[in-house]
Each structure stands twice: as C-alpha cells, then as structure tokens.
Amino acid sequence: MHEKLIREANEETLRFITRRHFLLDCVTGLGGAAFGSLLLSGCSSNAGSSPLVDISGNPMAPRAPHFPARAKSVIYLHMAGAPSQLELFDYKPELQKLHNQLCPPSLLEGKHFAFIRGVPKMLGPQANFKQRGESGAWISDNMPHFATMADEVSFLKAVQTDQFNHGPAQLLMQTGGARLGRPSIGSWVTYGLGSENSNLPGFVVLTSGGNTPDAGKSVWGSGFLPSVYQGVQCRTKGEPVLYLNDPEGMSRDLRKQSIEAINEINKQEYQSFGDPETLARIAQYELAYKMQISVPDVMDISTEPANIQEMYGTQPGRESFANNCLLARKLVEKGVRFVQLYDWGWDSHGTSESGAIDYGFRNKCREIDRPITALLKDLKQRGLLDETLVIWGGEFGRTPMQENRDGKEMPFLGRDHHIEAFTMWMAGAGIKKGFSWGETDEIGYAAIKGKVAINDIHATILQQLGFDHEKLLFQFQGRPFRLTDVGGKVITPILS
C-alpha cells in the first residue's frame, strides 16, 4: 500500500511538470524565452492579446467594449439542418411556373450539391405567401404568428456560404471556421465582455429537437480560448446541469471548504506558471458552487404567469423549443451575455414524411412560430428588445430544385443543401425595423444584390456589442486570431 501511494504521488508530479513548465523553469526560464521567441508570443497562449482578466483575477468580470454598444446580450436561434427560405421568406412566383419541369443545365454546370445527381425537376414553393405589416415583407402561411412581427425585424435575403455539408457549415456559422478548434461566437463575446451575473454562466446553450447539431458540442466550444468561455449546456428536463448537485453525504459547507482548498492550490499554481487555464479552472469551481442555487431558480419556468406560459406555448418539465425561448428571455433578464438555442430537425430532403418540405417541414414551423413571436413580444414589452440582439437562421439554404439521388426522385418532396443564397433575420439592439436587405434571382437560386458572407454576420454581431471585429483578438500559435478570420464587413444597411 505504501509503495502504491508513492508511485501515485510520483505520477502526479510527472503530470504536473509539463513541457511548458519545464521550458519556463529550466535554467532560469531561458528555455521558455527561447521557445517563446520562435512563436512570437511567449509560452502563454494569450500574450499580447486583449485583457483576459481584470485586476481581481476573475476571467468573467464585466469589461468595457471598444465603443458604446447597442446590445448588452444576444439570443441566437439556430435551426440545425437548414430551413428552406423558399417556404418561409423568399417569395418566388416564377418558381411556381417552373414546377415539375426539368432543371435548366445552366443551374447545374460546374456546381456541386450534397445529393443531387443528374437532372432534377424544379420544385415550386410549397406554401402560400402574403405581404405582412407596413413593411410589406413576404412571409408564408407556415409562420402566421411571426408574420405579425414583420415590422420588428430586418431580413437578410442573400446570405451565402461555401460549405454544403452540415457539420462544416455549422462550424463556419458558429465559429467562423469550417474546421474544428475555433472558438464559438458566444465564447468570443464572453471573452470580450465578461458577464454581468457572477452566479450564472455568461454563455448558456439550450437544445431541442431531440439531437445536438451535426457538428456536435464543438459549435459552442471555446476552441483555443480558455475553457471558462465555452457554452454551458442547460436542460429543461431533469437536472438543469449534469453533476451540479453535491455528492451524497456532502453538506454545502463541506463543499464550500473543499472548493476553497482546491482553488488555493490553483492560485499557487497560477502564481508559479501564469497559465490562464488555471484561472479558468478557479472561476469554474466558484461558478459551479454559485450555480447550485441560481440555476434551478432561473431554469424553473413553472413560476411564470399563466398568460406568459400560454403566449409561448410552454410545456414545463419537457424538452421543447417553446420552453427554451422563455428561458432565453429569463436568462438575458438575469444578465446572461449570450444565449444560444439549437433546434434540430430542419433537414428537409424528402427521404421520409417527417423530412418532407410539405409535411415535416410545416410541423417544424408550427413548433417555432408561436415561441419566436412570443419571445420578440415579451422582450419588447419588458424593454429588453432595445438591448438584446436576436438572430435567426440555419447553416445554409435549400435548392429551388427537387432533390433526387442517383438521378431518382425521392419518395417525398424535398430540397437539397444550397450555398448560393438563403435568408436570415435579426431584430432588436439597433437593427432596423421592417427592413429587407439583399435579393435573389427570380427563382431564388443565386444572390444578385446585397450579398452577405458569414463573417459579415459575425462582424455585425460584434459591432452591435461594441466591438471592432478586427481588434477583438486572441494570440494563438504565434499569430493573432479573430472571429471573422481575414474577412468580415459590418452590414451597415440594416443598422438604425
């Protein structure tokens, strides 16, 4: 037993002395200095970047942006799977005239699709459209409740991407890069601004639809930023956060003492090595302790008035998009900086009835129509919409052609992935009301005016939060990184 304890102690010592620590300590740190000169950034992954911590050492302390912000918080509604713009917001009567005709060769030559092969048929809109509100925005009958909010939002009709598979496209939309390892938007925002509520995470993730996005939890990860900035997934069914409660037999006082002891060791380690991940670990221990009280309270929607429950269409105790929309309002009301909702199930290929554009897609629209409308109305009536940026969209659009596979028609009506043009919208926090920017051709195939790239959307989000997207930086692997990579232009026409 004695030998086993000695062996375990030696193993822990070896794990503690990492290569970075060796380079920093060996020969009065000359190894670290030399290695750092090669990387141009020292051994700290954050050298020379924006301040990671305030004077108190808290990585989540509130920080001022580059200039006065219009938005204090963000609610991002991502429809995982990519909803069809042609059945929602991009009205194309000319496409209806081409219904069931063979697709012209000009739309296929030199193009790549996820599944379409050979010559597919054109597919007319499977919805009825009307102009809504004073703005006259075309919105389909798939979203009758949302149609009443047409004068509150700005539509982006010509969004483009260069990724036609779900995983890479979701990563690009959520992290600014199509490969794993980049921080998500919410992580960048909390890194730049910190949080106004020390008892709740600055970045909260809520999922619905029965699955996480195709790209997995990496879409709300912190990438190369310290892990304290990654999204915290909360659940509306069961424990709000897994393993948040104290272990059986441990009192709250004992838990507090154990955390204080662990963090004292962590502080000594940080003083020795200056690794920002140690600060992240300290902050996470302290936040988890505080969350034991605050999270169950804010995640309990049963205490909301009956009229609010009815407006959203909530189902307390169950996983639902409606519950998540109400929670999003509660969270930003409590000072949470970034709330990300993912709703899975929007991949309408026509391979089954649930994936049919004229059946399953309509059911998905019914699930989100009322809650989204309620969210916008609720934020507005509480005076929160002026300081909360709300974003809606998927990772790409859908084709004007009916999907076929291996040249064969699908059993149900569906549309393939489309990167040339799709629709997103924004509302609140300095976004123009009742406005549309961008235009597609007469069949909704290509963007012809007001084209918007993914990093333009990111630049605009950061702009409303008070950041110059080119100056919100993090030093990593010897060079500065930013959310918008090497591109990005603020979409100024939609700003009020």
Short mmCIF file of C-alpha atoms in Angstrom, two decimals, residues 80-84 87 115 123 166 345-365 396-399 401-403 405 410 412-417:
data_model
loop_
_atom_site.label_atom_id
_atom_site.label_comp_id
_atom_site.label_asym_id
_atom_site.label_seq_id
_atom_site.Cartn_x
_atom_site.Cartn_y
_atom_site.Cartn_z
CA ALA A 80 -29.92 22.96 -37.26
CA GLY A 81 -30.41 21.26 -40.61
CA ALA A 82 -31.15 24.43 -42.60
CA PRO A 83 -34.76 25.54 -43.13
CA SER A 84 -35.98 26.31 -46.64
CA GLU A 87 -41.16 28.13 -47.99
CA PHE A 115 -27.04 14.76 -53.09
CA LEU A 123 -39.90 22.44 -57.23
CA HIS A 166 -24.00 20.27 -42.23
CA GLY A 345 -34.69 18.58 -37.36
CA TRP A 346 -34.71 21.03 -40.29
CA ASP A 347 -33.04 18.83 -42.92
CA SER A 348 -35.89 18.51 -45.46
CA HIS A 349 -34.52 16.14 -48.12
CA GLY A 350 -37.78 14.31 -48.80
CA THR A 351 -36.42 10.93 -47.73
CA SER A 352 -39.35 10.46 -45.33
CA GLU A 353 -42.62 12.09 -44.40
CA SER A 354 -41.00 13.86 -41.45
CA GLY A 355 -38.38 15.23 -43.84
CA ALA A 356 -40.85 16.33 -46.50
CA ILE A 357 -41.00 20.02 -47.36
CA ASP A 358 -44.81 19.88 -47.47
CA TYR A 359 -45.31 17.91 -44.25
CA GLY A 360 -42.48 17.52 -41.71
CA PHE A 361 -41.17 20.99 -42.51
CA ARG A 362 -44.58 22.52 -41.81
CA ASN A 363 -44.71 20.74 -38.46
CA LYS A 364 -41.31 22.17 -37.54
CA CYS A 365 -42.57 25.64 -38.46
CA PHE A 396 -27.27 27.21 -45.47
CA GLY A 397 -30.38 27.27 -47.66
CA ARG A 398 -32.30 24.84 -49.87
CA THR A 399 -32.31 24.39 -53.65
CA MET A 401 -34.88 22.05 -57.48
CA GLN A 402 -36.48 18.94 -56.05
CA GLU A 403 -33.89 16.63 -54.60
CA ARG A 405 -30.41 10.86 -55.53
CA MET A 410 -37.32 10.92 -53.72
CA PHE A 412 -41.48 12.77 -50.78
CA LEU A 413 -40.95 16.38 -51.80
CA GLY A 414 -37.62 17.74 -50.57
CA ARG A 415 -34.84 20.18 -51.35
CA ASP A 416 -31.07 19.67 -51.30
CA HIS A 417 -28.49 21.83 -49.49
#
